[in-house]
Tab-separated table of C-alpha atoms and ligand atoms in Angstrom:
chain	number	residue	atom	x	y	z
A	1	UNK	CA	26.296	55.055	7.950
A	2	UNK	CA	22.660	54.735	6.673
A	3	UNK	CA	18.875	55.271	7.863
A	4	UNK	CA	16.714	52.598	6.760
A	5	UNK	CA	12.888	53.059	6.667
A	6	UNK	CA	10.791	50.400	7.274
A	7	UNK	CA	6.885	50.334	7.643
A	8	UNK	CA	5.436	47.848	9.417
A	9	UNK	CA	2.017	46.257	8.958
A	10	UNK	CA	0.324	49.098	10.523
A	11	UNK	CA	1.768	51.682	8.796
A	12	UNK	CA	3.778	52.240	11.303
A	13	UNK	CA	7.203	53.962	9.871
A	14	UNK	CA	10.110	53.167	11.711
A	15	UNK	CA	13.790	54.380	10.698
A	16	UNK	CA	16.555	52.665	11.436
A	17	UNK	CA	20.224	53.903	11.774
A	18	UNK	CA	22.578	51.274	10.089
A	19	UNK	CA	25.865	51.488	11.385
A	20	UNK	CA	28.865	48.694	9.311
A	21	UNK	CA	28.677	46.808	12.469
A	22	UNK	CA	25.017	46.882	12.690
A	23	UNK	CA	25.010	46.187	8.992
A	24	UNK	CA	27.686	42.970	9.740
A	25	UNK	CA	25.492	41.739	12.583
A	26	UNK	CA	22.047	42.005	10.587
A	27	UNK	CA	23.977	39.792	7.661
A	28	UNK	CA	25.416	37.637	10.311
A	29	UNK	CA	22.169	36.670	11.858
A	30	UNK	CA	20.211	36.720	8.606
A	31	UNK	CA	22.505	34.018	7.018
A	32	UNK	CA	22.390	32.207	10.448
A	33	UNK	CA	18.769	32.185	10.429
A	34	UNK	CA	19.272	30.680	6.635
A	35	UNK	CA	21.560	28.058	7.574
A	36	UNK	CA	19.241	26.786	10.233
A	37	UNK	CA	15.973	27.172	8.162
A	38	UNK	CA	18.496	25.002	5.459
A	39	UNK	CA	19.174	22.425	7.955
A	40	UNK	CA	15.349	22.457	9.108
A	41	UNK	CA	13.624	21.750	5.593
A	42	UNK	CA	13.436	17.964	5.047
A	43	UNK	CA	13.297	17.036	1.114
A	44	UNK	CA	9.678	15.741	1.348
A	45	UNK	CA	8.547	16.831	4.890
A	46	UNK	CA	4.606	15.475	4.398
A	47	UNK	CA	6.527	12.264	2.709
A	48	UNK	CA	8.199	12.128	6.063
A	49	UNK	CA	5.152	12.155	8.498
A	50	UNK	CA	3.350	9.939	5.643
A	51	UNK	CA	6.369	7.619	7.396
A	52	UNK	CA	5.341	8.266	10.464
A	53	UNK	CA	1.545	8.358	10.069
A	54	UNK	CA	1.919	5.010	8.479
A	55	UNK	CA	3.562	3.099	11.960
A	56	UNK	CA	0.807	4.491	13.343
A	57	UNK	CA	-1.761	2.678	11.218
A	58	UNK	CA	-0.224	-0.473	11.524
A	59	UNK	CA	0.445	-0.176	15.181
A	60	UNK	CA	-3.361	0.081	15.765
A	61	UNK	CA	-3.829	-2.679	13.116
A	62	UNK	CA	-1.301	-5.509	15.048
A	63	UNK	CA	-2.990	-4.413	18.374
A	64	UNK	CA	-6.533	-4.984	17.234
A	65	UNK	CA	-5.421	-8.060	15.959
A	66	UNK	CA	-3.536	-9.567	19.037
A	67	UNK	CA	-6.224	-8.477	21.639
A	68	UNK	CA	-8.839	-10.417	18.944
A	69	UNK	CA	-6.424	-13.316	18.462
A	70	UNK	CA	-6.226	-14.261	22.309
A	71	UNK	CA	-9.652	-13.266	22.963
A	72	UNK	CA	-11.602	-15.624	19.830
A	73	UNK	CA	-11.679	-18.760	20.577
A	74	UNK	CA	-11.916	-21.972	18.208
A	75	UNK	CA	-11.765	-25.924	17.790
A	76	UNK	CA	-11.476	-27.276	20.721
A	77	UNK	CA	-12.347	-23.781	22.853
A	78	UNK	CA	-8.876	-22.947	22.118
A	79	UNK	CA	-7.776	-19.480	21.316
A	80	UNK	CA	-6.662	-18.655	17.632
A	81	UNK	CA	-3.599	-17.177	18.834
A	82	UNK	CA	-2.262	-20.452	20.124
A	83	UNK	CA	-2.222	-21.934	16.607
A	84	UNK	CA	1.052	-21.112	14.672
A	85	UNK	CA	-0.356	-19.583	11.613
A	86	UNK	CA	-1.721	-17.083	13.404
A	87	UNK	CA	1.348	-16.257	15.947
A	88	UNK	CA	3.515	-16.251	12.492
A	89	UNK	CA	0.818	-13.176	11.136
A	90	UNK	CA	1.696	-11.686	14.457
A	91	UNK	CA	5.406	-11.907	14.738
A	92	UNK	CA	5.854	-10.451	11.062
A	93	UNK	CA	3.824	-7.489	12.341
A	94	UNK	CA	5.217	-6.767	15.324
A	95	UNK	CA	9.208	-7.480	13.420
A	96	UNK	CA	8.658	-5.302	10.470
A	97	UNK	CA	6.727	-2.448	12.535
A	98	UNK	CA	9.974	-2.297	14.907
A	99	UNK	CA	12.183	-2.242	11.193
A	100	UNK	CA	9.270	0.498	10.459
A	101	UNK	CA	9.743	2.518	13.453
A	102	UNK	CA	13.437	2.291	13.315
A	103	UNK	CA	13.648	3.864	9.498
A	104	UNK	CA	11.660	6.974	10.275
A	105	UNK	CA	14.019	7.227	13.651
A	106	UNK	CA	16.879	7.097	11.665
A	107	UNK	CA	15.760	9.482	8.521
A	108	UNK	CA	14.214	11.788	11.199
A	109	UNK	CA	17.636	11.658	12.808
A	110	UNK	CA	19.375	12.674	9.332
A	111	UNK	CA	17.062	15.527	8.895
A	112	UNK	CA	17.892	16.912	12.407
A	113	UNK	CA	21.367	16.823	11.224
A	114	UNK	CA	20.706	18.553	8.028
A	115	UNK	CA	22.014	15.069	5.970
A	116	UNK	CA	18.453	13.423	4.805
A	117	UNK	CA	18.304	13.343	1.130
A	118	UNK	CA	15.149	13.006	-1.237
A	119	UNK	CA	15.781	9.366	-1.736
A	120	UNK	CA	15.815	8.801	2.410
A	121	UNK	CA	12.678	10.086	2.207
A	122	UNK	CA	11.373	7.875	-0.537
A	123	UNK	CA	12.130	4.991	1.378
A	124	UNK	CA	11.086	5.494	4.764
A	125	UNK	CA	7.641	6.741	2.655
A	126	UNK	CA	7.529	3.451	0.443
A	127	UNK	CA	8.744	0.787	2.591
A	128	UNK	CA	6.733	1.866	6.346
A	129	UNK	CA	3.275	2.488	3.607
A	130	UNK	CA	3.902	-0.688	2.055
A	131	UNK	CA	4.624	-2.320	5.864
A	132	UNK	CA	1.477	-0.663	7.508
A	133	UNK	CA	-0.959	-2.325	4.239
A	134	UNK	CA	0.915	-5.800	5.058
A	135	UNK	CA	0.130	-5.705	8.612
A	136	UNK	CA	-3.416	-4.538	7.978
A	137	UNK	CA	-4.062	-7.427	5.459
A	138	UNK	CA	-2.612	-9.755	7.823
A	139	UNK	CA	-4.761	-8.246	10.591
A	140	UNK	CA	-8.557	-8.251	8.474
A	141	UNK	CA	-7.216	-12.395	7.664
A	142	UNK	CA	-7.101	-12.677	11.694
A	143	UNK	CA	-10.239	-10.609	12.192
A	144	UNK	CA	-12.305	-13.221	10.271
A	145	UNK	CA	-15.518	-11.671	9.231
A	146	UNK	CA	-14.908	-8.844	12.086
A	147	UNK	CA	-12.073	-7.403	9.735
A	148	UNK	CA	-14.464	-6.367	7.808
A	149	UNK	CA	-16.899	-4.456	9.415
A	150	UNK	CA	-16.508	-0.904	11.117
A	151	UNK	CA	-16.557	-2.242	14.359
A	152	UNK	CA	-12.828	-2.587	14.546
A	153	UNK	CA	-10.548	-0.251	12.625
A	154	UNK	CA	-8.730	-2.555	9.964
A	155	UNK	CA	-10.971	-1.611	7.541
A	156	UNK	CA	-10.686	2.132	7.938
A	157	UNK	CA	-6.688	1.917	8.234
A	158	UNK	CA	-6.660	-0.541	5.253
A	159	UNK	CA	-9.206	2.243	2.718
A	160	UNK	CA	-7.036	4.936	4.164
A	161	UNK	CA	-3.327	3.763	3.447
A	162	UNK	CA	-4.957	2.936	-0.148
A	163	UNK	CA	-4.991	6.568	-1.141
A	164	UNK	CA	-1.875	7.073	1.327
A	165	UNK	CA	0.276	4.270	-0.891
A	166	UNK	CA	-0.755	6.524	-4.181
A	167	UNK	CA	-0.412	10.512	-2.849
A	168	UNK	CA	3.144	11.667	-2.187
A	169	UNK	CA	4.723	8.984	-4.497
A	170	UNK	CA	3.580	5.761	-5.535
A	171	UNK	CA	6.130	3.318	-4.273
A	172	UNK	CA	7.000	2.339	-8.057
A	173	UNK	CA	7.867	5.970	-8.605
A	174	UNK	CA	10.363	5.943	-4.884
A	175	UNK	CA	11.589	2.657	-6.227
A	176	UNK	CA	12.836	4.437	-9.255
A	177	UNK	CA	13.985	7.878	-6.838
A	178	UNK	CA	16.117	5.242	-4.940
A	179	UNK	CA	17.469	3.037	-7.939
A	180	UNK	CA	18.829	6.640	-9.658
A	181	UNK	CA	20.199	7.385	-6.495
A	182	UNK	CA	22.075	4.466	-6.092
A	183	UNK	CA	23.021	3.885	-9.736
A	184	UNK	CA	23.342	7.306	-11.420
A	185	UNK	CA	20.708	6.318	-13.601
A	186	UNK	CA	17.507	7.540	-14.217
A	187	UNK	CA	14.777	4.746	-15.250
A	188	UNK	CA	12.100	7.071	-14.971
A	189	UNK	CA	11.329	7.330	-19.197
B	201	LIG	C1	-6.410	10.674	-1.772
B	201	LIG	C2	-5.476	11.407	-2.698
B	201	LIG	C3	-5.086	12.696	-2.385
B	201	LIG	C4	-4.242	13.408	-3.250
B	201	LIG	N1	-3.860	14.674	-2.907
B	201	LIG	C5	-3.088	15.379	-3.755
B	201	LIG	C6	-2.695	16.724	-3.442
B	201	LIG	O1	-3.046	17.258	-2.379
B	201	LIG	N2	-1.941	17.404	-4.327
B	201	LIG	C7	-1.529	16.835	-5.506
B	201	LIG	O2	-0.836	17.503	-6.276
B	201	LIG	N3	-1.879	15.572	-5.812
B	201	LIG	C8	-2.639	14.826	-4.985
B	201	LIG	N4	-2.990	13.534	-5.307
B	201	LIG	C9	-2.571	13.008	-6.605
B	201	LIG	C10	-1.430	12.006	-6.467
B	201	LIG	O3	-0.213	12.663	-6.152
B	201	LIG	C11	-1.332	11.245	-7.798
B	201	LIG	O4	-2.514	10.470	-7.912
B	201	LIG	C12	-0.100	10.346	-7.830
B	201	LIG	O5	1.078	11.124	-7.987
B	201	LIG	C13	-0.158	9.362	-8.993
B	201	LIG	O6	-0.450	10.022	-10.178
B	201	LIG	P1	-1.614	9.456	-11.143
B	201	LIG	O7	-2.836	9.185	-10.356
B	201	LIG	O8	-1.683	10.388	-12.298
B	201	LIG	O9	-1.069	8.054	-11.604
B	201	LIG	P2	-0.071	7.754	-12.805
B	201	LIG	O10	1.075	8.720	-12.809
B	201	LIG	O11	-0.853	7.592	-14.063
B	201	LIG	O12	0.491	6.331	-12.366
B	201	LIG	C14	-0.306	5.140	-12.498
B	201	LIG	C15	0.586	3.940	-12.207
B	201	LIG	O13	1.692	3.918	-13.114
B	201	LIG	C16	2.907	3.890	-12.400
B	201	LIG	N5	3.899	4.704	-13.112
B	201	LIG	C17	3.764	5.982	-13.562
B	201	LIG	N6	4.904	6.397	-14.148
B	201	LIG	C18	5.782	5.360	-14.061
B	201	LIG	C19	7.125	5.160	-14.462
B	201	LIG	N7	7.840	6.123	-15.071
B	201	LIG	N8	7.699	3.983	-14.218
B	201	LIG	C20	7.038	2.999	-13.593
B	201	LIG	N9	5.756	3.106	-13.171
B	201	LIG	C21	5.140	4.283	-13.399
B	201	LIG	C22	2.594	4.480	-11.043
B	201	LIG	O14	3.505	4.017	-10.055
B	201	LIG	C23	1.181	3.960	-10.811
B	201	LIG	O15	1.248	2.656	-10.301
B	201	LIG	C24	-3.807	12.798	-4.444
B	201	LIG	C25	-4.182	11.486	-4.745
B	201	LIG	C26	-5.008	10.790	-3.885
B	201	LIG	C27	-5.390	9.360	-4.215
């Protein structure tokens, strides 16, 4: 048996008799608390929401751009979203922002589970950044001259996931995370 003294913040002393058992418990739930903290910490947790954050963007983007796309109308009084070209900007949007959405479900689902490795990460960062600057491009080209100005948001998501697509990892440097990951090879120098 032991006293331990402990002072708290405000000085305030407090003793503390330490018993084995007490002693076995106070490990016990120390390393349990470690364990979960373990399975808690993501390899790249801002890469993560970057994932996240970057659905987001484009989700706003495709929206904008199909409420514009049935509303302008065209040749023949026609709205722009009846022509193909246009419909085929919006279906790649609205595909790859499901593939998108489905990535960060599934690494977010491997960090719960304490399994989500740095190179996870890396992808659900490069590929849902690269995704969200697609589907903003494709939704300024639908915009016209309006995808320009700051009366809709393309422009804003599209300066934004600029600086996004270079903090945390440019998505050469995750290519090369996920190619020495997958080859045992490191192509980094
Ligand atoms: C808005 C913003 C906020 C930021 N916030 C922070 C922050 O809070 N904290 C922080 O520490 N940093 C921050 N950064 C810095 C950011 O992390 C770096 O800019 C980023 O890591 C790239 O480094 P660099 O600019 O030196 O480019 P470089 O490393 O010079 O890279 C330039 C280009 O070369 C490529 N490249 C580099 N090495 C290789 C290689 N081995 N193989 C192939 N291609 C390669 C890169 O992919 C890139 O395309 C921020 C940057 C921005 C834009």
């Amino acid at each position: 048996m032991m006293v331990r003294m402990t002072a708290s913040s405000t000085n305030e002393v407090k003793a503390t008799i330490i018993t084995p058992r007490v002693e076995r418990e106070r490990r016990h739930s120390t390393a349990a608390r470690m364990a979960v903290s373990r399975a808690r910490t993501v390899p790249g947790l801002t890469r993560s929401r970057i994932g996240w954050g970057a659905v987001g963007a484009a989700m706003a983007c495709y929206q904008t751009a199909l409420e514009y796309a049935k509303a302008r109308r065209q040749f023949e009084d026609k709205p722009i979203a009846a022509h193909q070209l246009v419909q085929d900007k919006l279906v790649w949007m609205i595909t790859e922002i499901s593939k998108a959405q489905l990535l960060a479900l599934h690494v977010g689902r491997l960090k719960d589970q304490g399994r989500a490795h740095p190179a996870h990460v890396s992808m659900l960062k490069m590929n849902n950044v690269w995704m969200a600057q697609e589907t903003a491009r494709k939704a300024r080209d639908i915009l016209g001259a309006n995808g320009i100005v700051d009366d809709y948001c393309i422009m804003r998501h599209m300066n934004n996931l600029e600086s996004v697509s270079t903090y945390e990892g440019t998505h050469d440097i995750h290519r090369l995370v996920i190619g020495e990951r997958i080859t045992g090879i490191s192509a980094f120098v």
